[in-house]
Amino acid sequence: GENVEQHPSTLSVQEGDSAVIKCTYSDSASNYFPWYKQELGKRPQLIIDIRSNVGEKKDQRIAVTLNKTAKHFSLHITETQPEDSAVYFCAAAGGGGSNYKLTFGKGTLLTVNP
Amino acid sequence: NAGVTQTPKFQVLKTGQSMTLQCAQDMNHEYMSWYRQDPGMGLRLIHYSVGAGITDQGEVPNGYNVSRSTTEDFPLRLLSAAPSQTSVYFCASSPRSGGTDTQYFGPGTRLTVL
């Protein structure tokens, strides 16, 4: 089955700096790669996703890049703000057309220091 | 729309007890899933369903049963609770069509097994 590795497990940045979180996946058939943000005690919420026919996607301060050949994808957050502090999860899905079967990374705790 | 709802929010069980975690969605989504979240482990897929009457196992199905008699409801049953099942459980749903694979998560159930 799919295996997703996520790094780093913790990341601390100063407000205004950029943050980058990286994930690798093992199943070359995966074609859907969402990123979720989870605040303490809350549910995971989708912040951005990308499909394998796209190399990069941007939404305001958040961007995701995908390298299918290397089987890795990354989340980039620019101009970080204290409210960006949360746990971020990457995930992969789509092998066999099953975009509903997400395999998650273990998460990155992002702390943005004012 | 209420989205995805889960009950109860918190539950404490003794080893060997049984219980059902409820999950419902009012978005007419065909896909529904159950995940468990443990510290440092990310979210892991327990069971999923692609429609009423159809269920299948995910990554960690042992000790759990599911059924899907209606589109709206997807209960998760613990037949004989064990301390290893102490976790936070999230239900999620996503549409089969409409050009999106976004999974919407419920608020979660925090289960403690003593």
PDB file of C-alpha atoms in Angstrom:
ATOM      1  CA  GLY A   1       0.000   0.000   0.000  1.00  0.00           C
ATOM      2  CA  GLU A   2       0.844   3.675  -0.015  1.00  0.00           C
ATOM      3  CA  ASN A   3       3.409   5.085   2.434  1.00  0.00           C
ATOM      4  CA  VAL A   4       3.782   8.813   3.055  1.00  0.00           C
ATOM      5  CA  GLU A   5       6.787  10.300   4.835  1.00  0.00           C
ATOM      6  CA  GLN A   6       6.625  13.876   6.127  1.00  0.00           C
ATOM      7  CA  HIS A   7       9.438  16.160   7.279  1.00  0.00           C
ATOM      8  CA  PRO A   8      10.182  17.926   9.503  1.00  0.00           C
ATOM      9  CA  SER A   9       8.102  16.800  12.450  1.00  0.00           C
ATOM     10  CA  THR A  10       8.430  20.218  14.081  1.00  0.00           C
ATOM     11  CA  LEU A  11       9.189  23.597  12.531  1.00  0.00           C
ATOM     12  CA  SER A  12       9.609  26.932  14.282  1.00  0.00           C
ATOM     13  CA  VAL A  13       9.793  30.182  12.307  1.00  0.00           C
ATOM     14  CA  GLN A  14       9.643  33.878  12.989  1.00  0.00           C
ATOM     15  CA  GLU A  15       6.575  35.797  11.909  1.00  0.00           C
ATOM     16  CA  GLY A  16       6.996  36.929   8.328  1.00  0.00           C
ATOM     17  CA  ASP A  17       9.396  34.138   7.393  1.00  0.00           C
ATOM     18  CA  SER A  18       8.558  31.309   5.009  1.00  0.00           C
ATOM     19  CA  ALA A  19       7.876  27.722   6.034  1.00  0.00           C
ATOM     20  CA  VAL A  20       8.359  24.624   3.896  1.00  0.00           C
ATOM     21  CA  ILE A  21       7.092  21.137   4.686  1.00  0.00           C
ATOM     22  CA  LYS A  22       8.071  18.185   2.512  1.00  0.00           C
ATOM     23  CA  CYS A  23       6.441  14.819   1.852  1.00  0.00           C
ATOM     24  CA  THR A  24       7.372  11.773  -0.162  1.00  0.00           C
ATOM     25  CA  TYR A  25       5.076   8.979  -1.285  1.00  0.00           C
ATOM     26  CA  SER A  26       5.677   5.445  -2.471  1.00  0.00           C
ATOM     27  CA  ASP A  27       2.789   4.529  -4.794  1.00  0.00           C
ATOM     28  CA  SER A  28       3.407   5.863  -8.285  1.00  0.00           C
ATOM     29  CA  ALA A  29      -0.334   5.417  -9.016  1.00  0.00           C
ATOM     30  CA  SER A  30      -1.268   8.099  -6.454  1.00  0.00           C
ATOM     31  CA  ASN A  31      -2.626  11.192  -8.176  1.00  0.00           C
ATOM     32  CA  TYR A  32      -4.248  13.340  -5.495  1.00  0.00           C
ATOM     33  CA  PHE A  33      -2.266  15.167  -2.799  1.00  0.00           C
ATOM     34  CA  PRO A  34      -4.140  17.267  -0.242  1.00  0.00           C
ATOM     35  CA  TRP A  35      -2.759  19.243   2.679  1.00  0.00           C
ATOM     36  CA  TYR A  36      -4.690  19.603   5.912  1.00  0.00           C
ATOM     37  CA  LYS A  37      -4.305  22.042   8.784  1.00  0.00           C
ATOM     38  CA  GLN A  38      -5.348  20.960  12.258  1.00  0.00           C
ATOM     39  CA  GLU A  39      -5.526  23.337  15.168  1.00  0.00           C
ATOM     40  CA  LEU A  40      -5.397  21.981  18.695  1.00  0.00           C
ATOM     41  CA  GLY A  41      -8.560  20.061  19.530  1.00  0.00           C
ATOM     42  CA  LYS A  42     -10.121  20.736  16.133  1.00  0.00           C
ATOM     43  CA  ARG A  43     -10.819  18.688  13.040  1.00  0.00           C
ATOM     44  CA  PRO A  44      -8.440  18.581  10.059  1.00  0.00           C
ATOM     45  CA  GLN A  45      -9.360  21.134   7.420  1.00  0.00           C
ATOM     46  CA  LEU A  46      -8.241  21.122   3.806  1.00  0.00           C
ATOM     47  CA  ILE A  47      -6.078  24.112   2.923  1.00  0.00           C
ATOM     48  CA  ILE A  48      -4.882  23.197  -0.552  1.00  0.00           C
ATOM     49  CA  ASP A  49      -4.621  20.185  -2.818  1.00  0.00           C
ATOM     50  CA  ILE A  50      -2.923  19.261  -6.065  1.00  0.00           C
ATOM     51  CA  ARG A  51      -3.404  16.604  -8.683  1.00  0.00           C
ATOM     52  CA  SER A  52      -0.723  14.759 -10.580  1.00  0.00           C
ATOM     53  CA  ASN A  53      -1.405  16.587 -13.835  1.00  0.00           C
ATOM     54  CA  VAL A  54      -0.335  19.876 -12.212  1.00  0.00           C
ATOM     55  CA  GLY A  55       3.158  20.795 -11.018  1.00  0.00           C
ATOM     56  CA  GLU A  56       2.304  23.743  -8.801  1.00  0.00           C
ATOM     57  CA  LYS A  57      -0.740  25.377  -7.277  1.00  0.00           C
ATOM     58  CA  LYS A  58      -0.980  28.602  -5.320  1.00  0.00           C
ATOM     59  CA  ASP A  59      -3.631  30.139  -3.110  1.00  0.00           C
ATOM     60  CA  GLN A  60      -2.627  33.485  -1.635  1.00  0.00           C
ATOM     61  CA  ARG A  61       0.218  32.770   0.843  1.00  0.00           C
ATOM     62  CA  ILE A  62       0.061  29.003   0.384  1.00  0.00           C
ATOM     63  CA  ALA A  63       1.526  27.001  -2.470  1.00  0.00           C
ATOM     64  CA  VAL A  64       2.073  23.336  -3.161  1.00  0.00           C
ATOM     65  CA  THR A  65       4.547  21.820  -5.598  1.00  0.00           C
ATOM     66  CA  LEU A  66       4.592  18.285  -6.935  1.00  0.00           C
ATOM     67  CA  ASN A  67       7.433  16.312  -8.498  1.00  0.00           C
ATOM     68  CA  LYS A  68       5.958  13.077  -9.826  1.00  0.00           C
ATOM     69  CA  THR A  69       9.268  11.713 -11.015  1.00  0.00           C
ATOM     70  CA  ALA A  70      10.808  11.991  -7.567  1.00  0.00           C
ATOM     71  CA  LYS A  71       7.484  11.234  -5.867  1.00  0.00           C
ATOM     72  CA  HIS A  72       7.576  14.159  -3.523  1.00  0.00           C
ATOM     73  CA  PHE A  73       5.443  17.213  -2.879  1.00  0.00           C
ATOM     74  CA  SER A  74       5.885  20.252  -0.672  1.00  0.00           C
ATOM     75  CA  LEU A  75       3.834  22.902   1.098  1.00  0.00           C
ATOM     76  CA  HIS A  76       5.127  26.452   1.080  1.00  0.00           C
ATOM     77  CA  ILE A  77       3.725  29.123   3.371  1.00  0.00           C
ATOM     78  CA  THR A  78       5.003  32.653   2.836  1.00  0.00           C
ATOM     79  CA  GLU A  79       4.751  35.650   5.155  1.00  0.00           C
ATOM     80  CA  THR A  80       3.829  33.414   8.066  1.00  0.00           C
ATOM     81  CA  GLN A  81       1.516  34.731  10.765  1.00  0.00           C
ATOM     82  CA  PRO A  82       0.905  33.502  14.331  1.00  0.00           C
ATOM     83  CA  GLU A  83      -2.464  32.106  13.237  1.00  0.00           C
ATOM     84  CA  ASP A  84      -0.615  29.750  10.890  1.00  0.00           C
ATOM     85  CA  SER A  85       0.571  27.869  13.987  1.00  0.00           C
ATOM     86  CA  ALA A  86      -0.958  24.384  13.812  1.00  0.00           C
ATOM     87  CA  VAL A  87      -0.218  20.805  12.812  1.00  0.00           C
ATOM     88  CA  TYR A  88      -0.054  20.292   9.066  1.00  0.00           C
ATOM     89  CA  PHE A  89      -0.647  16.933   7.421  1.00  0.00           C
ATOM     90  CA  CYS A  90       0.101  15.872   3.895  1.00  0.00           C
ATOM     91  CA  ALA A  91      -1.740  12.963   2.315  1.00  0.00           C
ATOM     92  CA  ALA A  92      -1.784  10.942  -0.863  1.00  0.00           C
ATOM     93  CA  ALA A  93      -4.533   8.998  -2.613  1.00  0.00           C
ATOM     94  CA  GLY A  94      -5.713   7.809  -5.954  1.00  0.00           C
ATOM     95  CA  GLY A  95      -4.155   4.464  -6.596  1.00  0.00           C
ATOM     96  CA  GLY A  96      -6.786   2.497  -8.470  1.00  0.00           C
ATOM     97  CA  GLY A  97      -9.015   5.563  -8.778  1.00  0.00           C
ATOM     98  CA  SER A  98      -9.605   5.702  -5.028  1.00  0.00           C
ATOM     99  CA  ASN A  99      -9.192   9.379  -4.179  1.00  0.00           C
ATOM    100  CA  TYR A 100     -11.267   8.831  -1.063  1.00  0.00           C
ATOM    101  CA  LYS A 101      -8.660   6.547   0.572  1.00  0.00           C
ATOM    102  CA  LEU A 102      -6.189   8.997   2.044  1.00  0.00           C
ATOM    103  CA  THR A 103      -2.825   7.918   3.438  1.00  0.00           C
ATOM    104  CA  PHE A 104      -1.504  10.620   5.756  1.00  0.00           C
ATOM    105  CA  GLY A 105       1.947  11.673   6.805  1.00  0.00           C
ATOM    106  CA  LYS A 106       2.601  11.890  10.518  1.00  0.00           C
ATOM    107  CA  GLY A 107       2.275  15.646  10.657  1.00  0.00           C
ATOM    108  CA  THR A 108       4.399  18.761  11.167  1.00  0.00           C
ATOM    109  CA  LEU A 109       3.886  21.024  14.155  1.00  0.00           C
ATOM    110  CA  LEU A 110       4.445  24.547  12.868  1.00  0.00           C
ATOM    111  CA  THR A 111       5.031  27.286  15.413  1.00  0.00           C
ATOM    112  CA  VAL A 112       5.131  30.895  14.231  1.00  0.00           C
ATOM    113  CA  ASN A 113       6.777  33.128  16.814  1.00  0.00           C
ATOM    114  CA  PRO A 114       5.610  36.764  16.945  1.00  0.00           C
TER     115      PRO A 114
ATOM    116  CA  ASN B   1     -26.177  22.122   6.145  1.00  0.00           C
ATOM    117  CA  ALA B   2     -24.749  20.662   9.345  1.00  0.00           C
ATOM    118  CA  GLY B   3     -21.976  18.984   7.353  1.00  0.00           C
ATOM    119  CA  VAL B   4     -20.463  15.941   9.064  1.00  0.00           C
ATOM    120  CA  THR B   5     -21.625  15.312  12.608  1.00  0.00           C
ATOM    121  CA  GLN B   6     -20.298  12.831  15.150  1.00  0.00           C
ATOM    122  CA  THR B   7     -21.597  11.639  18.485  1.00  0.00           C
ATOM    123  CA  PRO B   8     -20.572  11.384  21.228  1.00  0.00           C
ATOM    124  CA  LYS B   9     -17.794  13.966  21.578  1.00  0.00           C
ATOM    125  CA  PHE B  10     -16.186  12.123  24.474  1.00  0.00           C
ATOM    126  CA  GLN B  11     -16.529   8.553  25.732  1.00  0.00           C
ATOM    127  CA  VAL B  12     -14.878   6.466  28.419  1.00  0.00           C
ATOM    128  CA  LEU B  13     -15.185   2.686  28.215  1.00  0.00           C
ATOM    129  CA  LYS B  14     -13.938  -0.216  30.237  1.00  0.00           C
ATOM    130  CA  THR B  15     -12.000  -2.998  28.547  1.00  0.00           C
ATOM    131  CA  GLY B  16     -14.396  -5.442  26.941  1.00  0.00           C
ATOM    132  CA  GLN B  17     -17.327  -3.059  26.604  1.00  0.00           C
ATOM    133  CA  SER B  18     -18.901  -2.410  23.240  1.00  0.00           C
ATOM    134  CA  MET B  19     -20.155   0.812  21.749  1.00  0.00           C
ATOM    135  CA  THR B  20     -21.065   2.534  18.507  1.00  0.00           C
ATOM    136  CA  LEU B  21     -19.635   5.833  17.306  1.00  0.00           C
ATOM    137  CA  GLN B  22     -22.168   7.664  15.207  1.00  0.00           C
ATOM    138  CA  CYS B  23     -21.419   9.614  12.049  1.00  0.00           C
ATOM    139  CA  ALA B  24     -23.875  11.388   9.775  1.00  0.00           C
ATOM    140  CA  GLN B  25     -23.617  13.779   6.847  1.00  0.00           C
ATOM    141  CA  ASP B  26     -26.289  15.825   5.114  1.00  0.00           C
ATOM    142  CA  MET B  27     -24.366  16.653   1.929  1.00  0.00           C
ATOM    143  CA  ASN B  28     -25.485  13.566   0.014  1.00  0.00           C
ATOM    144  CA  HIS B  29     -21.863  12.415  -0.233  1.00  0.00           C
ATOM    145  CA  GLU B  30     -21.311   8.898  -1.471  1.00  0.00           C
ATOM    146  CA  TYR B  31     -17.914   8.356   0.098  1.00  0.00           C
ATOM    147  CA  MET B  32     -17.532   8.071   3.861  1.00  0.00           C
ATOM    148  CA  SER B  33     -14.540   7.026   5.932  1.00  0.00           C
ATOM    149  CA  TRP B  34     -13.407   6.484   9.494  1.00  0.00           C
ATOM    150  CA  TYR B  35      -9.930   7.479  10.667  1.00  0.00           C
ATOM    151  CA  ARG B  36      -8.216   7.235  13.999  1.00  0.00           C
ATOM    152  CA  GLN B  37      -5.645   9.746  15.160  1.00  0.00           C
ATOM    153  CA  ASP B  38      -2.960   8.852  17.647  1.00  0.00           C
ATOM    154  CA  PRO B  39      -0.125  11.125  18.843  1.00  0.00           C
ATOM    155  CA  GLY B  40       2.750  11.138  16.354  1.00  0.00           C
ATOM    156  CA  MET B  41       0.920   8.785  13.983  1.00  0.00           C
ATOM    157  CA  GLY B  42      -1.130  11.068  11.803  1.00  0.00           C
ATOM    158  CA  LEU B  43      -4.545   9.793  10.739  1.00  0.00           C
ATOM    159  CA  ARG B  44      -5.000   6.172   9.759  1.00  0.00           C
ATOM    160  CA  LEU B  45      -7.896   4.792   7.737  1.00  0.00           C
ATOM    161  CA  ILE B  46     -10.008   2.212   9.581  1.00  0.00           C
ATOM    162  CA  HIS B  47     -12.912   1.486   7.200  1.00  0.00           C
ATOM    163  CA  TYR B  48     -14.502   3.239   4.280  1.00  0.00           C
ATOM    164  CA  SER B  49     -17.634   3.091   2.160  1.00  0.00           C
ATOM    165  CA  VAL B  50     -18.215   4.101  -1.445  1.00  0.00           C
ATOM    166  CA  GLY B  51     -21.984   4.024  -1.125  1.00  0.00           C
ATOM    167  CA  ALA B  52     -24.928   2.551   0.744  1.00  0.00           C
ATOM    168  CA  GLY B  53     -24.461  -1.165   1.239  1.00  0.00           C
ATOM    169  CA  ILE B  54     -20.752  -1.117   0.321  1.00  0.00           C
ATOM    170  CA  THR B  55     -17.934  -1.078   2.855  1.00  0.00           C
ATOM    171  CA  ASP B  56     -14.294  -2.103   2.849  1.00  0.00           C
ATOM    172  CA  GLN B  57     -11.303  -2.253   5.149  1.00  0.00           C
ATOM    173  CA  GLY B  58      -8.655   0.399   5.449  1.00  0.00           C
ATOM    174  CA  GLU B  59      -5.213   0.290   7.010  1.00  0.00           C
ATOM    175  CA  VAL B  60      -6.191  -0.591  10.613  1.00  0.00           C
ATOM    176  CA  PRO B  61      -9.569  -2.420  10.577  1.00  0.00           C
ATOM    177  CA  ASN B  62      -9.056  -4.967  13.351  1.00  0.00           C
ATOM    178  CA  GLY B  63     -11.470  -4.587  16.274  1.00  0.00           C
ATOM    179  CA  TYR B  64     -13.905  -2.406  14.336  1.00  0.00           C
ATOM    180  CA  ASN B  65     -17.038  -3.084  12.298  1.00  0.00           C
ATOM    181  CA  VAL B  66     -18.986  -0.773  10.042  1.00  0.00           C
ATOM    182  CA  SER B  67     -22.192  -0.795   8.044  1.00  0.00           C
ATOM    183  CA  ARG B  68     -23.748   1.646   5.591  1.00  0.00           C
ATOM    184  CA  SER B  69     -27.498   1.153   5.337  1.00  0.00           C
ATOM    185  CA  THR B  70     -28.173   4.733   4.198  1.00  0.00           C
ATOM    186  CA  THR B  71     -26.205   7.401   2.340  1.00  0.00           C
ATOM    187  CA  GLU B  72     -26.298   9.660   5.398  1.00  0.00           C
ATOM    188  CA  ASP B  73     -25.078   7.382   8.199  1.00  0.00           C
ATOM    189  CA  PHE B  74     -21.857   5.443   8.727  1.00  0.00           C
ATOM    190  CA  PRO B  75     -21.585   4.075  12.288  1.00  0.00           C
ATOM    191  CA  LEU B  76     -18.392   2.541  13.657  1.00  0.00           C
ATOM    192  CA  ARG B  77     -18.757  -0.324  16.136  1.00  0.00           C
ATOM    193  CA  LEU B  78     -16.242  -1.443  18.700  1.00  0.00           C
ATOM    194  CA  LEU B  79     -17.219  -4.988  19.631  1.00  0.00           C
ATOM    195  CA  SER B  80     -14.909  -5.466  22.635  1.00  0.00           C
ATOM    196  CA  ALA B  81     -12.964  -2.335  23.506  1.00  0.00           C
ATOM    197  CA  ALA B  82      -9.251  -2.575  24.268  1.00  0.00           C
ATOM    198  CA  PRO B  83      -6.872   0.062  25.693  1.00  0.00           C
ATOM    199  CA  SER B  84      -5.115   0.123  22.291  1.00  0.00           C
ATOM    200  CA  GLN B  85      -8.292   1.641  20.863  1.00  0.00           C
ATOM    201  CA  THR B  86      -7.885   4.770  22.960  1.00  0.00           C
ATOM    202  CA  SER B  87      -7.727   7.440  20.287  1.00  0.00           C
ATOM    203  CA  VAL B  88      -9.505  10.307  18.585  1.00  0.00           C
ATOM    204  CA  TYR B  89     -11.834   9.090  15.862  1.00  0.00           C
ATOM    205  CA  PHE B  90     -12.736  11.185  12.847  1.00  0.00           C
ATOM    206  CA  CYS B  91     -15.410  10.486  10.302  1.00  0.00           C
ATOM    207  CA  ALA B  92     -15.099  12.051   6.858  1.00  0.00           C
ATOM    208  CA  SER B  93     -17.174  12.272   3.720  1.00  0.00           C
ATOM    209  CA  SER B  94     -16.555  13.329   0.151  1.00  0.00           C
ATOM    210  CA  PRO B  95     -18.599  13.537  -3.029  1.00  0.00           C
ATOM    211  CA  ARG B  96     -18.151  11.030  -5.804  1.00  0.00           C
ATOM    212  CA  SER B  97     -18.664  13.577  -8.537  1.00  0.00           C
ATOM    213  CA  GLY B  98     -18.643  17.304  -8.989  1.00  0.00           C
ATOM    214  CA  GLY B  99     -14.969  17.757  -9.784  1.00  0.00           C
ATOM    215  CA  THR B 100     -13.742  17.730  -6.213  1.00  0.00           C
ATOM    216  CA  ASP B 101     -12.172  15.122  -3.963  1.00  0.00           C
ATOM    217  CA  THR B 102     -12.271  17.241  -0.827  1.00  0.00           C
ATOM    218  CA  GLN B 103     -12.862  15.175   2.279  1.00  0.00           C
ATOM    219  CA  TYR B 104     -14.889  16.926   4.959  1.00  0.00           C
ATOM    220  CA  PHE B 105     -14.115  15.833   8.491  1.00  0.00           C
ATOM    221  CA  GLY B 106     -16.442  15.642  11.452  1.00  0.00           C
ATOM    222  CA  PRO B 107     -15.487  17.180  14.829  1.00  0.00           C
ATOM    223  CA  GLY B 108     -14.173  13.904  16.202  1.00  0.00           C
ATOM    224  CA  THR B 109     -14.881  11.569  19.113  1.00  0.00           C
ATOM    225  CA  ARG B 110     -12.284  11.258  21.864  1.00  0.00           C
ATOM    226  CA  LEU B 111     -12.401   7.692  23.189  1.00  0.00           C
ATOM    227  CA  THR B 112     -10.619   6.429  26.278  1.00  0.00           C
ATOM    228  CA  VAL B 113     -10.572   2.721  27.097  1.00  0.00           C
ATOM    229  CA  LEU B 114      -9.554   1.869  30.651  1.00  0.00           C
TER     230      LEU B 114
END
